[in-house]
Coordinates of C-alpha atoms in Angstrom, one line a residue:
M1 CA 58.2 -10.9 35.9
K2 CA 56.3 -14.0 37.0
Q3 CA 58.9 -16.3 35.5
L4 CA 61.7 -14.3 37.1
S5 CA 60.1 -14.4 40.5
V6 CA 59.9 -18.2 40.3
H7 CA 63.6 -18.7 39.6
E8 CA 65.1 -15.7 41.3
Q9 CA 64.9 -13.8 44.6
L10 CA 63.7 -10.4 43.2
E11 CA 64.3 -7.2 45.1
D12 CA 61.4 -4.8 45.8
F13 CA 60.8 -2.4 42.9
T14 CA 62.4 -4.6 40.3
V15 CA 61.2 -3.1 37.0
I16 CA 60.8 -4.7 33.6
F17 CA 60.2 -2.2 30.8
A18 CA 59.1 -3.5 27.4
K19 CA 59.7 -1.5 24.3
E20 CA 57.3 -3.7 22.5
Q21 CA 54.3 -5.5 24.1
T22 CA 52.6 -8.3 22.1
Q23 CA 50.1 -9.6 24.7
G24 CA 49.1 -6.7 26.8
K25 CA 46.4 -7.5 29.4
G26 CA 43.8 -5.3 31.0
Q27 CA 41.0 -5.9 33.4
L28 CA 38.7 -8.9 32.8
G29 CA 40.9 -10.2 30.0
T30 CA 40.7 -7.1 27.9
E31 CA 43.6 -6.3 25.6
W32 CA 46.0 -3.3 26.1
K33 CA 47.3 -2.2 22.7
A34 CA 50.5 -0.1 22.3
N35 CA 52.6 0.8 19.3
K36 CA 56.2 -0.4 19.4
G37 CA 58.6 2.0 21.0
E38 CA 56.0 4.8 21.5
N39 CA 54.6 4.1 24.9
L40 CA 55.4 2.9 28.4
T41 CA 54.5 -0.7 29.2
F42 CA 56.2 -1.9 32.4
S43 CA 55.8 -4.1 35.5
V44 CA 57.0 -3.5 39.0
F45 CA 57.7 -6.2 41.6
Y46 CA 56.4 -5.3 45.0
N47 CA 56.4 -7.2 48.3
S48 CA 52.9 -6.9 49.6
S49 CA 53.1 -9.6 52.4
F50 CA 52.2 -7.0 55.0
L51 CA 48.9 -6.2 53.4
A52 CA 45.9 -8.1 54.7
L53 CA 43.4 -9.5 52.2
D54 CA 40.7 -7.0 53.2
K55 CA 43.1 -4.1 52.5
Q56 CA 44.1 -5.1 49.0
F57 CA 42.1 -2.2 47.4
Y58 CA 44.5 0.3 49.1
L59 CA 47.3 -1.0 46.9
N60 CA 45.1 -0.2 43.9
C61 CA 44.6 3.3 45.3
A62 CA 48.3 3.9 45.8
V63 CA 49.2 2.9 42.3
S64 CA 46.3 4.9 40.7
V65 CA 47.2 8.0 42.7
A66 CA 50.9 7.7 41.8
V67 CA 50.2 7.7 38.1
F68 CA 47.6 10.4 38.5
N69 CA 50.1 12.6 40.4
V70 CA 52.8 12.3 37.7
L71 CA 50.3 13.2 34.9
Q72 CA 49.0 16.1 36.9
K73 CA 52.5 17.5 37.3
L74 CA 52.8 17.3 33.5
C75 CA 49.7 19.5 33.3
L76 CA 47.5 16.9 31.6
P77 CA 44.0 18.5 31.6
Q78 CA 40.8 17.1 33.2
L79 CA 42.4 14.2 34.9
Y80 CA 40.3 11.5 36.5
I81 CA 40.6 8.0 37.9
K82 CA 37.9 5.8 36.4
W83 CA 37.0 2.9 38.6
P84 CA 38.8 0.7 39.3
N85 CA 42.1 2.0 37.9
D86 CA 42.1 3.6 34.5
I87 CA 43.4 7.2 34.2
L88 CA 41.5 9.5 31.9
S89 CA 42.1 12.9 30.4
G90 CA 38.7 14.3 29.7
N91 CA 36.9 11.1 28.6
K92 CA 40.0 9.6 26.8
K93 CA 42.0 6.8 28.4
V94 CA 45.7 7.5 28.8
S95 CA 46.7 4.9 31.3
G96 CA 45.7 1.4 32.5
I97 CA 46.8 -0.5 35.6
L98 CA 46.6 -4.3 36.3
I99 CA 47.8 -5.7 39.6
E100 CA 48.4 -9.5 40.0
N101 CA 49.2 -11.2 43.2
I102 CA 51.6 -14.1 43.7
V103 CA 51.0 -16.0 47.0
R104 CA 53.7 -18.4 48.0
S105 CA 52.7 -19.1 51.5
T106 CA 50.6 -17.7 54.3
T107 CA 53.3 -15.2 55.1
E108 CA 54.8 -14.5 51.6
K109 CA 52.9 -12.5 49.0
H110 CA 54.1 -10.4 46.1
S111 CA 52.3 -8.2 43.7
I112 CA 53.2 -7.5 40.1
I113 CA 52.1 -4.0 39.2
G114 CA 51.5 -3.6 35.5
I115 CA 51.2 -0.1 34.1
G116 CA 50.5 0.9 30.5
L117 CA 50.8 4.6 29.6
N118 CA 50.1 6.1 26.2
V119 CA 53.0 8.5 25.6
N120 CA 54.1 9.3 22.1
Q121 CA 51.5 7.4 20.0
V122 CA 49.2 9.7 18.1
A123 CA 46.9 7.4 16.2
F124 CA 44.4 5.2 18.0
D125 CA 41.5 3.0 17.0
E126 CA 38.4 5.0 17.7
S127 CA 36.7 2.0 19.4
F128 CA 39.3 2.3 22.2
R129 CA 38.5 5.9 23.1
A130 CA 42.2 6.5 24.0
S131 CA 44.6 9.4 23.8
S132 CA 48.3 10.0 24.7
L133 CA 50.5 12.6 26.3
Q134 CA 51.9 13.8 23.0
Q135 CA 48.4 13.9 21.4
I136 CA 47.1 16.0 24.2
L137 CA 50.1 18.2 25.1
G138 CA 51.6 18.4 21.6
K139 CA 55.2 17.4 22.6
Y140 CA 57.5 14.4 22.6
F141 CA 58.4 12.7 25.8
N142 CA 61.6 10.6 26.7
L143 CA 60.2 7.3 27.8
E144 CA 63.0 6.3 30.1
E145 CA 63.0 9.7 31.9
L146 CA 59.2 9.4 32.3
L147 CA 59.6 5.8 33.6
V148 CA 62.0 6.9 36.3
T149 CA 59.6 9.7 37.4
L150 CA 56.7 7.2 37.6
V151 CA 58.7 4.7 39.7
V152 CA 59.9 7.4 42.1
E153 CA 56.3 8.5 42.6
L154 CA 55.1 4.9 42.9
K155 CA 57.7 4.4 45.7
R156 CA 56.4 7.5 47.5
Q157 CA 52.8 6.4 47.4
L158 CA 53.6 2.8 48.3
Q159 CA 55.6 4.0 51.3
K160 CA 52.4 5.5 52.6
L161 CA 50.8 2.0 52.1
S162 CA 53.6 0.3 54.1
N163 CA 53.2 2.9 56.8
L164 CA 49.5 1.9 56.8
D165 CA 48.4 5.5 55.9
F166 CA 45.3 4.1 54.2
N167 CA 43.0 7.1 54.7
E168 CA 45.2 9.5 52.8
L169 CA 45.4 7.1 49.8
Y170 CA 41.7 6.4 49.9
E171 CA 40.7 10.0 50.1
S172 CA 42.9 11.0 47.2
Y173 CA 41.5 8.2 45.1
Q174 CA 37.9 9.3 46.0
A175 CA 38.7 12.9 45.2
Y176 CA 39.8 12.1 41.6
L177 CA 37.0 9.6 40.8
F178 CA 35.5 9.9 37.3
R179 CA 31.8 10.9 37.1
K180 CA 31.4 11.1 40.9
N181 CA 28.1 12.6 41.9
K182 CA 27.1 13.0 38.2
P183 CA 24.2 11.4 36.4
S184 CA 25.7 8.4 34.6
T185 CA 24.5 5.4 32.6
F186 CA 25.6 1.8 33.5
K187 CA 25.2 -1.7 32.0
N188 CA 24.9 -4.7 34.4
A189 CA 26.2 -8.2 33.8
E190 CA 22.9 -9.1 32.0
G191 CA 23.3 -6.3 29.5
V192 CA 20.6 -4.2 31.1
M193 CA 21.2 -0.4 31.0
F194 CA 20.3 1.8 34.0
S195 CA 20.9 5.2 35.4
G196 CA 22.4 6.4 38.6
F197 CA 25.0 8.6 40.4
I198 CA 28.4 7.3 41.5
K199 CA 28.6 7.9 45.2
S200 CA 32.0 6.4 46.1
V201 CA 34.1 3.3 46.0
T202 CA 34.1 1.2 49.2
P203 CA 37.4 0.3 51.0
E204 CA 36.9 -3.2 49.5
G205 CA 36.8 -1.7 46.0
K206 CA 33.1 -2.0 45.2
L207 CA 31.4 0.8 43.3
Q208 CA 28.6 2.5 45.1
V209 CA 25.8 3.8 42.9
I210 CA 22.8 5.8 44.0
L211 CA 19.7 4.5 42.1
E212 CA 16.1 5.8 42.1
D213 CA 14.5 6.6 45.4
E214 CA 18.0 7.2 46.9
V215 CA 18.7 3.4 47.0
I216 CA 22.5 2.7 47.2
K217 CA 23.7 -0.4 45.5
E218 CA 27.2 -1.8 45.5
F219 CA 28.8 -3.5 42.5
R220 CA 31.9 -5.7 42.0
L221 CA 34.0 -5.2 38.9
K222 CA 32.3 -8.0 36.9
E223 CA 28.8 -6.8 37.8
V224 CA 28.7 -3.4 36.2
K225 CA 30.2 -1.3 33.4
L226 CA 30.1 2.5 33.3
M227 CA 29.0 3.8 29.9
Y228 CA 30.6 7.2 29.0

């Protein structure tokens, strides 16, 4: 998608769907593994020029909520959004999202929305703590039909973003947040474990954790990892 955007004038919501992904990327350089032909791995081109730098997290909210809504309609149980943008069923990861921005000038900015969704794969490496729609629901899904459903819902949520309906997207994201208000264990950048309660995620995308003595501390993505 990046290469295409350099050489061509891409339309909004141009979609590239890969039947096989050999170098899948996740947050902080992690790897997204997916068996050939069994899952959804796709990217969506989106013109985000209207979105100010301090509003970038709302794009993350819109995409996360879109994927969440589709999976909820499929009756996937115990759905959550794990900060910043993984979708879990119970405590198993079923979807991951990675958004990359391309800035061409002060007035032209595009986002490449990458989404990985475990669909028909039934065997996973235990270290990934992952699952799929077929493993959970016990039935096979048509990938292309599911892709269309996801893109339609993505357009619906991103329309709210372009209408600057930030509050609705933000509140939905907060409502689905994994481990919110529950005692949880975290690991900081130095590898030190500590306990706390997830209070919320700020509009800038920082995780707010209530520590001992009701102290609230905010963490960026690289500064803390939720252990679960």
